[in-house]
Coordinates of C-alpha atoms and ligand atoms in Angstrom, one line a residue:
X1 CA -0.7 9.5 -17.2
X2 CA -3.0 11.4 -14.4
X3 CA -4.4 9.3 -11.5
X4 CA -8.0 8.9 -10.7
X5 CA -8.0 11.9 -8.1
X6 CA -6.2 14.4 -10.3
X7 CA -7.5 16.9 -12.1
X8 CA -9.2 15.7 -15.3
X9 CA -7.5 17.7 -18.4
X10 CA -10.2 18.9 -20.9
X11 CA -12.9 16.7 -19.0
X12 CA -14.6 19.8 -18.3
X13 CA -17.6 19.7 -20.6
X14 CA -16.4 17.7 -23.0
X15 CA -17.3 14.1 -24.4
X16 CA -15.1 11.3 -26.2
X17 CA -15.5 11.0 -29.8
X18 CA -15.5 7.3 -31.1
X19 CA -16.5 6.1 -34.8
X20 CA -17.6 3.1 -33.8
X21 CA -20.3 4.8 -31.6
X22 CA -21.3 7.5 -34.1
X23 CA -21.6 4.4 -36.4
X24 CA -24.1 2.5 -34.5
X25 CA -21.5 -0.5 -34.8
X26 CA -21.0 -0.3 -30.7
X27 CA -23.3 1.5 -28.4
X28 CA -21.5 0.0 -25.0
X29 CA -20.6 3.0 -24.1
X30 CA -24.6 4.6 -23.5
X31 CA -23.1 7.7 -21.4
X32 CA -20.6 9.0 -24.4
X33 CA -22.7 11.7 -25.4
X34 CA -22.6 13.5 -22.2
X35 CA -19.7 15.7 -21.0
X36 CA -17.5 13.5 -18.3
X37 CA -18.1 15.9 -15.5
X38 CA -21.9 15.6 -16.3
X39 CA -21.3 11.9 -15.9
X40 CA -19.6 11.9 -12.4
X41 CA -22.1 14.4 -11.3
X42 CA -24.8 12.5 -12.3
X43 CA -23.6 9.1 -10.7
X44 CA -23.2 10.6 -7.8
X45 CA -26.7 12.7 -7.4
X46 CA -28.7 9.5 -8.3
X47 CA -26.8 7.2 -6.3
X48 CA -27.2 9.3 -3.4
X49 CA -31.0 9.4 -4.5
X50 CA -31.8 5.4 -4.4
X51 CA -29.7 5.3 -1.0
X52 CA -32.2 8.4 0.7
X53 CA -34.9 6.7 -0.4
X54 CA -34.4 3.6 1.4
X55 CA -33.4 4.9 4.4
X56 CA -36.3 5.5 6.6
X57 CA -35.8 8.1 9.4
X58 CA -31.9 6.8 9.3
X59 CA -29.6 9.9 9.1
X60 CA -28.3 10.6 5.6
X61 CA -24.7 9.9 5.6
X62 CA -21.6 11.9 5.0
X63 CA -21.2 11.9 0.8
X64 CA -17.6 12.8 -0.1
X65 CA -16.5 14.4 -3.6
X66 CA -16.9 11.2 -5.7
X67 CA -13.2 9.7 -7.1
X68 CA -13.0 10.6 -11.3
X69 CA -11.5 8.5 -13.3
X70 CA -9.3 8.9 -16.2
X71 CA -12.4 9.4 -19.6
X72 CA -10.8 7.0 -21.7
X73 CA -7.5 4.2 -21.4
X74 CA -8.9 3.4 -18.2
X75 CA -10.0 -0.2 -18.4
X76 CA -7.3 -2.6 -17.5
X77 CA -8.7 -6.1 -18.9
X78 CA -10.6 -6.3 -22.6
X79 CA -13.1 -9.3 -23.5
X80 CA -13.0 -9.6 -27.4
X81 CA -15.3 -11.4 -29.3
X82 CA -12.7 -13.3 -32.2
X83 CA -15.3 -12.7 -35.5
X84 CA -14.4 -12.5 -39.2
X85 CA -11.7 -15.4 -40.9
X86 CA -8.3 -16.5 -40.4
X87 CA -7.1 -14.1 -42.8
X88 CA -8.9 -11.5 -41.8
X89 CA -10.2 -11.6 -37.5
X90 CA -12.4 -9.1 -36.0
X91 CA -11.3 -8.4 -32.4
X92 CA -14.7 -7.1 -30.9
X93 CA -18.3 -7.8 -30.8
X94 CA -20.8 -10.1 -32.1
X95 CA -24.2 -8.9 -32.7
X96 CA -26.8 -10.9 -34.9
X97 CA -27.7 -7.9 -37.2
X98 CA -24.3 -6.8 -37.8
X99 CA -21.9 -10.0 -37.5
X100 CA -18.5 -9.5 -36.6
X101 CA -17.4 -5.7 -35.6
X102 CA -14.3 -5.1 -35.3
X103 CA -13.0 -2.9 -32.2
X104 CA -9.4 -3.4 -31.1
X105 CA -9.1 0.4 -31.3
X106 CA -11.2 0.8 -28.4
X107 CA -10.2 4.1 -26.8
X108 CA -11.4 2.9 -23.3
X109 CA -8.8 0.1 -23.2
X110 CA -5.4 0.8 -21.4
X111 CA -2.7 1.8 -23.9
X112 CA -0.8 -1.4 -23.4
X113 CA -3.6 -3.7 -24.6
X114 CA -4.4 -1.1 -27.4
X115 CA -1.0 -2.0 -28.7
X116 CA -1.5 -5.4 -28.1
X117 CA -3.9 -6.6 -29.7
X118 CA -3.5 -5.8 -33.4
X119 CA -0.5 -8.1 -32.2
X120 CA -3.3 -11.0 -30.8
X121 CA -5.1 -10.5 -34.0
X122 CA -1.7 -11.6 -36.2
X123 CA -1.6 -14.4 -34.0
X124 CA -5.2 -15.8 -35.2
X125 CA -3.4 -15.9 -38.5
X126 CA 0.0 -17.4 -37.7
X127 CA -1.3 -19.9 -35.7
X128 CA -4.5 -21.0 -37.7
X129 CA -7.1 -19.9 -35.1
X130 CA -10.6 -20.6 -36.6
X131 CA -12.8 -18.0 -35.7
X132 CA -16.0 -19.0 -34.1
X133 CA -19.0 -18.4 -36.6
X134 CA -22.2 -18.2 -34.3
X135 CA -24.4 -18.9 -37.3
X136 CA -22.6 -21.8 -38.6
X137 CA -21.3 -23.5 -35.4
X138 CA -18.2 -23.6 -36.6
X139 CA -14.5 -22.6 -36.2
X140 CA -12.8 -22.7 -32.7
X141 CA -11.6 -19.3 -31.4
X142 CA -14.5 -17.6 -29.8
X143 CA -13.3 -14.9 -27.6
X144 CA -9.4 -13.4 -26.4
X145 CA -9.3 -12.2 -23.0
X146 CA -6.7 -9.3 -22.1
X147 CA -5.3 -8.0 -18.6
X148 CA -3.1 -4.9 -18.4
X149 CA -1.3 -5.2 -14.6
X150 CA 0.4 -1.6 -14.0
X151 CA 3.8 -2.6 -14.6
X152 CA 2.8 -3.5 -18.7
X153 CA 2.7 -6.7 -18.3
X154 CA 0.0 -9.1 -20.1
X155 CA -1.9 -11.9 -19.5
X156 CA -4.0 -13.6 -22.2
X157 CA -6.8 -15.9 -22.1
X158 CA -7.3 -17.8 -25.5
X159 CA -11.4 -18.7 -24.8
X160 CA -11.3 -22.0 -27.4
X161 CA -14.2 -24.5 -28.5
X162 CA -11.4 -27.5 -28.1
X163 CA -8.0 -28.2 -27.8
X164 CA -7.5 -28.8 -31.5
X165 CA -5.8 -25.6 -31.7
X166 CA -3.6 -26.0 -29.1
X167 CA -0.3 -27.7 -30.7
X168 CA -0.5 -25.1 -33.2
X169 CA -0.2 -22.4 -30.4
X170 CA 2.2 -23.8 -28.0
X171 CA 4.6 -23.3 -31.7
X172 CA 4.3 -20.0 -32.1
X173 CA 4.3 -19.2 -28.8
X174 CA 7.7 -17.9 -29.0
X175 CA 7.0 -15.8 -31.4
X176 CA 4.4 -13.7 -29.9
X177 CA 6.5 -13.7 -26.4
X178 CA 9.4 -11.9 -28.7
X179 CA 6.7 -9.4 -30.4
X180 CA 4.9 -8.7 -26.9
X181 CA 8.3 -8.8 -24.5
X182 CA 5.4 -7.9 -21.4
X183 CA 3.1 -11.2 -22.1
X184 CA 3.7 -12.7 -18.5
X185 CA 0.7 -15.3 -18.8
X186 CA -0.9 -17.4 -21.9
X187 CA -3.6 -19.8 -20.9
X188 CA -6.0 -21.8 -23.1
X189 CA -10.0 -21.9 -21.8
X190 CA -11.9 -24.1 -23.3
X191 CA -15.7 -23.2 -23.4
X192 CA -17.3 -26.1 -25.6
X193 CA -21.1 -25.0 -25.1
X194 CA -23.0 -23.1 -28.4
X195 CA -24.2 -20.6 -25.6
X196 CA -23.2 -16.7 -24.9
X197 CA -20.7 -17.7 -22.5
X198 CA -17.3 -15.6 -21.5
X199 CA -15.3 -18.6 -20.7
X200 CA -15.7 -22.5 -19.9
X201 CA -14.4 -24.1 -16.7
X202 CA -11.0 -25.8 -17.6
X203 CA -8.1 -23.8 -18.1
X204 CA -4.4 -24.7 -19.8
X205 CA -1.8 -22.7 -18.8
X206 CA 0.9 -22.2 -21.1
X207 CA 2.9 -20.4 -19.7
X208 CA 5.7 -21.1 -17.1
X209 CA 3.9 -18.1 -15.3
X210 CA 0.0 -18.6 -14.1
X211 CA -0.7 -15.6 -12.4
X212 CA -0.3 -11.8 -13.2
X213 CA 1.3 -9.7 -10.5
X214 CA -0.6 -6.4 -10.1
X215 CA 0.9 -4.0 -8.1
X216 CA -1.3 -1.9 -6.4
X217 CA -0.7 1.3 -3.2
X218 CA 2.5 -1.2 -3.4
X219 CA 1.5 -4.3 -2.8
X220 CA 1.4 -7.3 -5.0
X221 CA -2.2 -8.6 -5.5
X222 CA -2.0 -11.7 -7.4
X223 CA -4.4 -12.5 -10.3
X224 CA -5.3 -15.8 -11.1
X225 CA -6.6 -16.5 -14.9
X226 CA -10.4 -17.3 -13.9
X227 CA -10.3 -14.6 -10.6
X228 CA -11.7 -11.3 -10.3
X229 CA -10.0 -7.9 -10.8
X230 CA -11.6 -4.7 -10.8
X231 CA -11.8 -3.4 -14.5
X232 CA -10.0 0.0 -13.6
X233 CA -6.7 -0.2 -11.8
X234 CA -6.1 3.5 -11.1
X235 CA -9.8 3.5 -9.4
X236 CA -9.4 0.5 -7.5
X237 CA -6.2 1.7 -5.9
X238 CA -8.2 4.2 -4.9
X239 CA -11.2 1.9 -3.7
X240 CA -8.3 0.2 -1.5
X241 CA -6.6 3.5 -0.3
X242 CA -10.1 4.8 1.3
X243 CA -11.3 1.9 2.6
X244 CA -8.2 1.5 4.6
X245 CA -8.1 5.2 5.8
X246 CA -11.9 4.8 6.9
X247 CA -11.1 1.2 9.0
X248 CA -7.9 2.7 10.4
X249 CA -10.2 5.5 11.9
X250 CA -12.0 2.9 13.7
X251 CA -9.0 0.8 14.7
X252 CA -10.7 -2.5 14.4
X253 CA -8.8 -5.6 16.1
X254 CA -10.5 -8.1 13.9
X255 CA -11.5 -7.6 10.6
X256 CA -13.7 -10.2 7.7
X257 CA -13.5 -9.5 4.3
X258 CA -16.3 -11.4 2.5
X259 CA -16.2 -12.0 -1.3
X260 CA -12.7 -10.7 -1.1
X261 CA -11.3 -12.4 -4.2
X262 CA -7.3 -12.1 -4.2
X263 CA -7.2 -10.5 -1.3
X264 CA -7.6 -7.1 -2.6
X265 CA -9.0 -5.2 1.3
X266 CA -8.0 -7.8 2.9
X267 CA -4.3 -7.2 2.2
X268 CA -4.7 -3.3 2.2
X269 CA -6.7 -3.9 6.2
X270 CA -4.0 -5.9 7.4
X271 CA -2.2 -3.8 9.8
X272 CA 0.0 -4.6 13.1
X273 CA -2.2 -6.5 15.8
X274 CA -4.9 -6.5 13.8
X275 CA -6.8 -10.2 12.8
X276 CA -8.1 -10.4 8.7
X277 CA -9.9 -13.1 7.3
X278 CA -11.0 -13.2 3.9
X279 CA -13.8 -15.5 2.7
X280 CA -14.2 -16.1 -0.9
X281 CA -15.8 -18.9 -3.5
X282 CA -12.8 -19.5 -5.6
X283 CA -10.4 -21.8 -4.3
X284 CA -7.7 -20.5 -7.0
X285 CA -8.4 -16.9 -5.9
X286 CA -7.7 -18.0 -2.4
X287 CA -4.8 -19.4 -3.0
X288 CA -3.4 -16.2 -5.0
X289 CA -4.4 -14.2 -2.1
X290 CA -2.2 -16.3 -0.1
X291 CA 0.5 -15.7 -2.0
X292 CA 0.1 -11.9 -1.9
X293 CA 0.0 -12.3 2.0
X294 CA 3.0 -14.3 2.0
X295 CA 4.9 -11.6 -0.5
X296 CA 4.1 -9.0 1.9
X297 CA 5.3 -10.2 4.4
X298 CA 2.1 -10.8 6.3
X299 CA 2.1 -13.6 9.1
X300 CA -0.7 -16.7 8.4
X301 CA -1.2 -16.0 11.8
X302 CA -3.0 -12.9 11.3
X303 CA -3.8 -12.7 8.0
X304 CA -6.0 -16.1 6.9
X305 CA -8.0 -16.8 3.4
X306 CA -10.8 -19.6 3.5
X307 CA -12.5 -20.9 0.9
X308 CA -16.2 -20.7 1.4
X309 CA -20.0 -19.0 0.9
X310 CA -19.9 -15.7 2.2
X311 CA -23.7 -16.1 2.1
X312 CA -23.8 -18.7 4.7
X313 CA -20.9 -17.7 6.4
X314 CA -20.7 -18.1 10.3
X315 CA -17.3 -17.7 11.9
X316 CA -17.1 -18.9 15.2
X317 CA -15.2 -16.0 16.3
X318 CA -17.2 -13.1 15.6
X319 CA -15.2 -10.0 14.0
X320 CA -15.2 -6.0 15.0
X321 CA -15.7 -5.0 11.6
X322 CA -16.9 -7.4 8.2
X323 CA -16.2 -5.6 4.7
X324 CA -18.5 -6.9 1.6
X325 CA -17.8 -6.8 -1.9
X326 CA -20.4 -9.1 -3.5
X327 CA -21.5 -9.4 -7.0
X328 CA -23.8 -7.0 -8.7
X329 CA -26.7 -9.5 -7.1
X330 CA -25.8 -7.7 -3.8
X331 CA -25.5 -9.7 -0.5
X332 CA -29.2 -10.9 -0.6
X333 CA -32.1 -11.3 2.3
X334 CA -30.2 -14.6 4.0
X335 CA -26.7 -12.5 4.7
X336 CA -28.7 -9.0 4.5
X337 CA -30.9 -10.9 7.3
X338 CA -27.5 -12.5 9.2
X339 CA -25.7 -9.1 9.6
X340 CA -29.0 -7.6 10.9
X341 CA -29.1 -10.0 13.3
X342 CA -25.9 -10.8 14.3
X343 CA -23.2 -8.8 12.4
X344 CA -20.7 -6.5 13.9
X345 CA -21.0 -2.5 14.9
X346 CA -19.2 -2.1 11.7
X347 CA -19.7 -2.6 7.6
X348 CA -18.2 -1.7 5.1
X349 CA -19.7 -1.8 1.8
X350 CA -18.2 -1.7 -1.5
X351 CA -21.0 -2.1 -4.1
X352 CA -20.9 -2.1 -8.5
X353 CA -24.8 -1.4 -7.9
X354 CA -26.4 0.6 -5.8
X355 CA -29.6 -1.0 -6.6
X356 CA -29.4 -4.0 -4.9
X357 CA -27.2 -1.9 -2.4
X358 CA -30.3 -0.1 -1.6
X359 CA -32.1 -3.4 -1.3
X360 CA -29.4 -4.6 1.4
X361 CA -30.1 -1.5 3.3
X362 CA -33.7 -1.6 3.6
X363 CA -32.7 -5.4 5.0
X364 CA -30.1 -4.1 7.7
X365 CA -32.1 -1.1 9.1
X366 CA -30.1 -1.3 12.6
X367 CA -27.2 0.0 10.6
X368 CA -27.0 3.9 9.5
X369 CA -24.5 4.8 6.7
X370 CA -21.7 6.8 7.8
X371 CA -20.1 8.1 5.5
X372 CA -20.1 7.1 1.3
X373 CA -18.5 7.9 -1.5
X374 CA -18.6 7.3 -5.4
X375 CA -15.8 5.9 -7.3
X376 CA -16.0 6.2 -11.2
X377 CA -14.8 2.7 -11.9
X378 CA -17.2 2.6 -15.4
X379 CA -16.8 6.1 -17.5
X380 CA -18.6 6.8 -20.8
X381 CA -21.9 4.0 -19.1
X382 CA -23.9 4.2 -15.9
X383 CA -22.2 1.5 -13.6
X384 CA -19.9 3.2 -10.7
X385 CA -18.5 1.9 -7.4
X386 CA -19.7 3.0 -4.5
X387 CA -17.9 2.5 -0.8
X388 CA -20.2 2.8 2.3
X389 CA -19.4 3.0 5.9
X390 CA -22.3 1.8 7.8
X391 CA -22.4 1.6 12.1
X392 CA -24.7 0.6 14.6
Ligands
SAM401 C1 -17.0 -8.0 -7.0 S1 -15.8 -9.3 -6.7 C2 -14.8 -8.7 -5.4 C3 -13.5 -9.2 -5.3 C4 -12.5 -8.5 -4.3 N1 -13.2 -8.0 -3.1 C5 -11.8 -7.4 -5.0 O1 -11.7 -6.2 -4.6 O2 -11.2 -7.7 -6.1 C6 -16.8 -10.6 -6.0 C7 -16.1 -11.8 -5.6 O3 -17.0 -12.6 -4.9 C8 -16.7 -14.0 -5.2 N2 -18.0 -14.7 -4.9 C9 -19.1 -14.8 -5.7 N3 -20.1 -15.5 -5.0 C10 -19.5 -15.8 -3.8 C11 -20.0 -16.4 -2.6 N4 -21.3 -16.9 -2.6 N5 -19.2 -16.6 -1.6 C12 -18.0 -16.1 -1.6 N6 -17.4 -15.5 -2.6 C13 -18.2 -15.3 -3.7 C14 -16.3 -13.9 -6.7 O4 -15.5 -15.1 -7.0 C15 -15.5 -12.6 -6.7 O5 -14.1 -12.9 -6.4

């Protein structure tokens, strides 16, 4: 398999062919019809665009050759709608004028949960799993949830109306450990509501294992069931590997890495001397991250995880350089506002929209980008990554 910064084989000019797309059974994937090079091209020109336009007499910064990805196989976690009957599931989507599609075929999934989940469809059968019927309101499985980590192994997320099924899965278990020798994790979710939600809030682990190692620029990150992980392995890695070579240019002695999940800068930042904390929401994807700085040998000292609203996040000791990975939402005006006013001579931004990117900008005009660069974390549809290095 190629990395995301090799060469792209037969990516020049041409475009993925899916029947399900040609059908009109999925349109996800709104970009498909243009050639991937087109794509990257095209992410990068407009990106650079909505950041010019925003930036006021600020110097225009440095736009390196945006990171490709791999066209298709690329997406390391899958979120299946369960449709169709216990004899027969659909492993896809859900749309009111078609029903149930099935999509387990998907070429954009990596080739270890392709082969999986014909498997996790079986299993719907063996174990009696009632497929939710949206119409109806009835049946119990609703959705199956799929991570890939690089070393093949599998977790998956059973997203359930109840726990009426669960008896019946705990015995058969066995049997789809034996027919998927990889599956590392097996959690129930239980998401009770009639409403388009992914998952609910309570989580069964089934497993003797509850997180997934992922091994990424080698180190272990540690993913939780209900953390984040970026969707594209090979691109993250990459995400990680430039950020760090851009913050080890400007030597930092303290680093904070706000919405930083399992620790994924944080970890990669963390160098001799050097102070990280990371500040995330989720006390579970704290704790992984602690576990990934213990694994690497990283002392607590140094390297610290706290649970907490990046928005409203004031850290007494103030740190030479704050890294922000927030939601699509962006940061906002209040921590937009906070940096402005009080934030270090250094940010680095990663952003999945450079729309509300943009909006942060306009917020923090003291700081001029540096230096960017587009990551194709999203092929075949519009969304990207982009990395900014912003200074006073
Ligand atoms: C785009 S993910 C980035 C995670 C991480 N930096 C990485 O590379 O995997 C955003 C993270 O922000 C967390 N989050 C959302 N709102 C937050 C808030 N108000 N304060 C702190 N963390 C938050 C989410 O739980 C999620 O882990």
């Amino acid at each position: 398999m190629t990395g995301p910064t090799a060469p792209l084989p037969g990516a020049v000019g041409t475009t993925l062919q899916c029947g399900h797309y040609d059908r009109y059974e999925c349109r996800s994937c709104t970009w498909l019809e243009r050639p991937y090079d087109e794509q990257l091209a095209a992410k990068h020109a407009s990106t650079r665009d909505l950041v010019h336009a925003v930036l006021g007499g600020r110097p225009e910064p440095e736009w390196l050759a945006p990171v490709p990805s791999r066209p298709e196989g690329f997406r390391t976690k899958a979120k299946m709608v369960v449709g169709g009957t216990l004899d027969e599931p659909t492993l896809g989507l859900w749309d009111p004028r078609q029903g149930a599609v099935d999509l387990r075929d998907c070429a954009l999934h990596a080739q270890g949960i392709r082969a999986a989940l014909p498997v996790l469809a079986e299993f719907v059968t063996l174990a009696a799993l009632a497929p939710y019927d949206v119409p109806t309101r009835s049946g119990e499985l609703k959705h199956v949830l799929v991570t890939e980590s690089p070393a093949g192994e599998l977790m998956v997320r059973w997203v359930l109306r109840s726990t009426e099924a669960e008896a019946r899965i705990r015995k058969h278990l066995p049997w789809l450990a034996e027919t998927l020798p990889g599956l590392r994790v097996v959690t129930l979710n239980l998401q009770p509501a009639h409403a388009a939600l992914l998952e609910g809030e309570r989580e069964v682990v089934l497993t003797e294992q509850a997180t997934l190692p992922m091994e990424v620029n080698g180190l272990t990150l540690h993913l939780g069931p209900r953390s984040f992980f970026q969707t594209n392995t090979d691109v993250a890695a990459a995400l990680y590997r430039t950020a760090r070579a851009w913050v080890d240019e400007i030597a930092p002695a303290s680093v904070h890495d706000l919405y930083c999940g399992v620790g994924g800068f944080a970890l990669h930042l963390a160098a001799p001397g050097r102070a990280v904390t990371g500040i995330e929401i989720s006390a579970d994807a704290v704790a992984a991250a602690e576990r990934g700085r213990d694994g690497a040998g990283l002392s607590p000292e140094l390297v610290r995880f706290v649970a907490g609203d990046a928005t409203s996040y004031l850290l007494e000791d103030r740190a030479d350089l704050v890294v922000v990975n927030p939601p699509r939402r962006g940061l906002g005006a209040e921590l937009a506002n906070r940096l402005e006013n009080a934030g270090p001579a250094a940010v680095l931004y990663s952003s999945c929209n450079p729309e509300t990117l943009a909006r942060d900008l306009e917020v923090m005009r003291s700081y001029a980008p540096v230096r960017a660069r587009v990551l194709d974390m999203f092929p075949q549809t519009a969304h990207l990554e982009v990395l900014m290095l912003l200074a006073r």
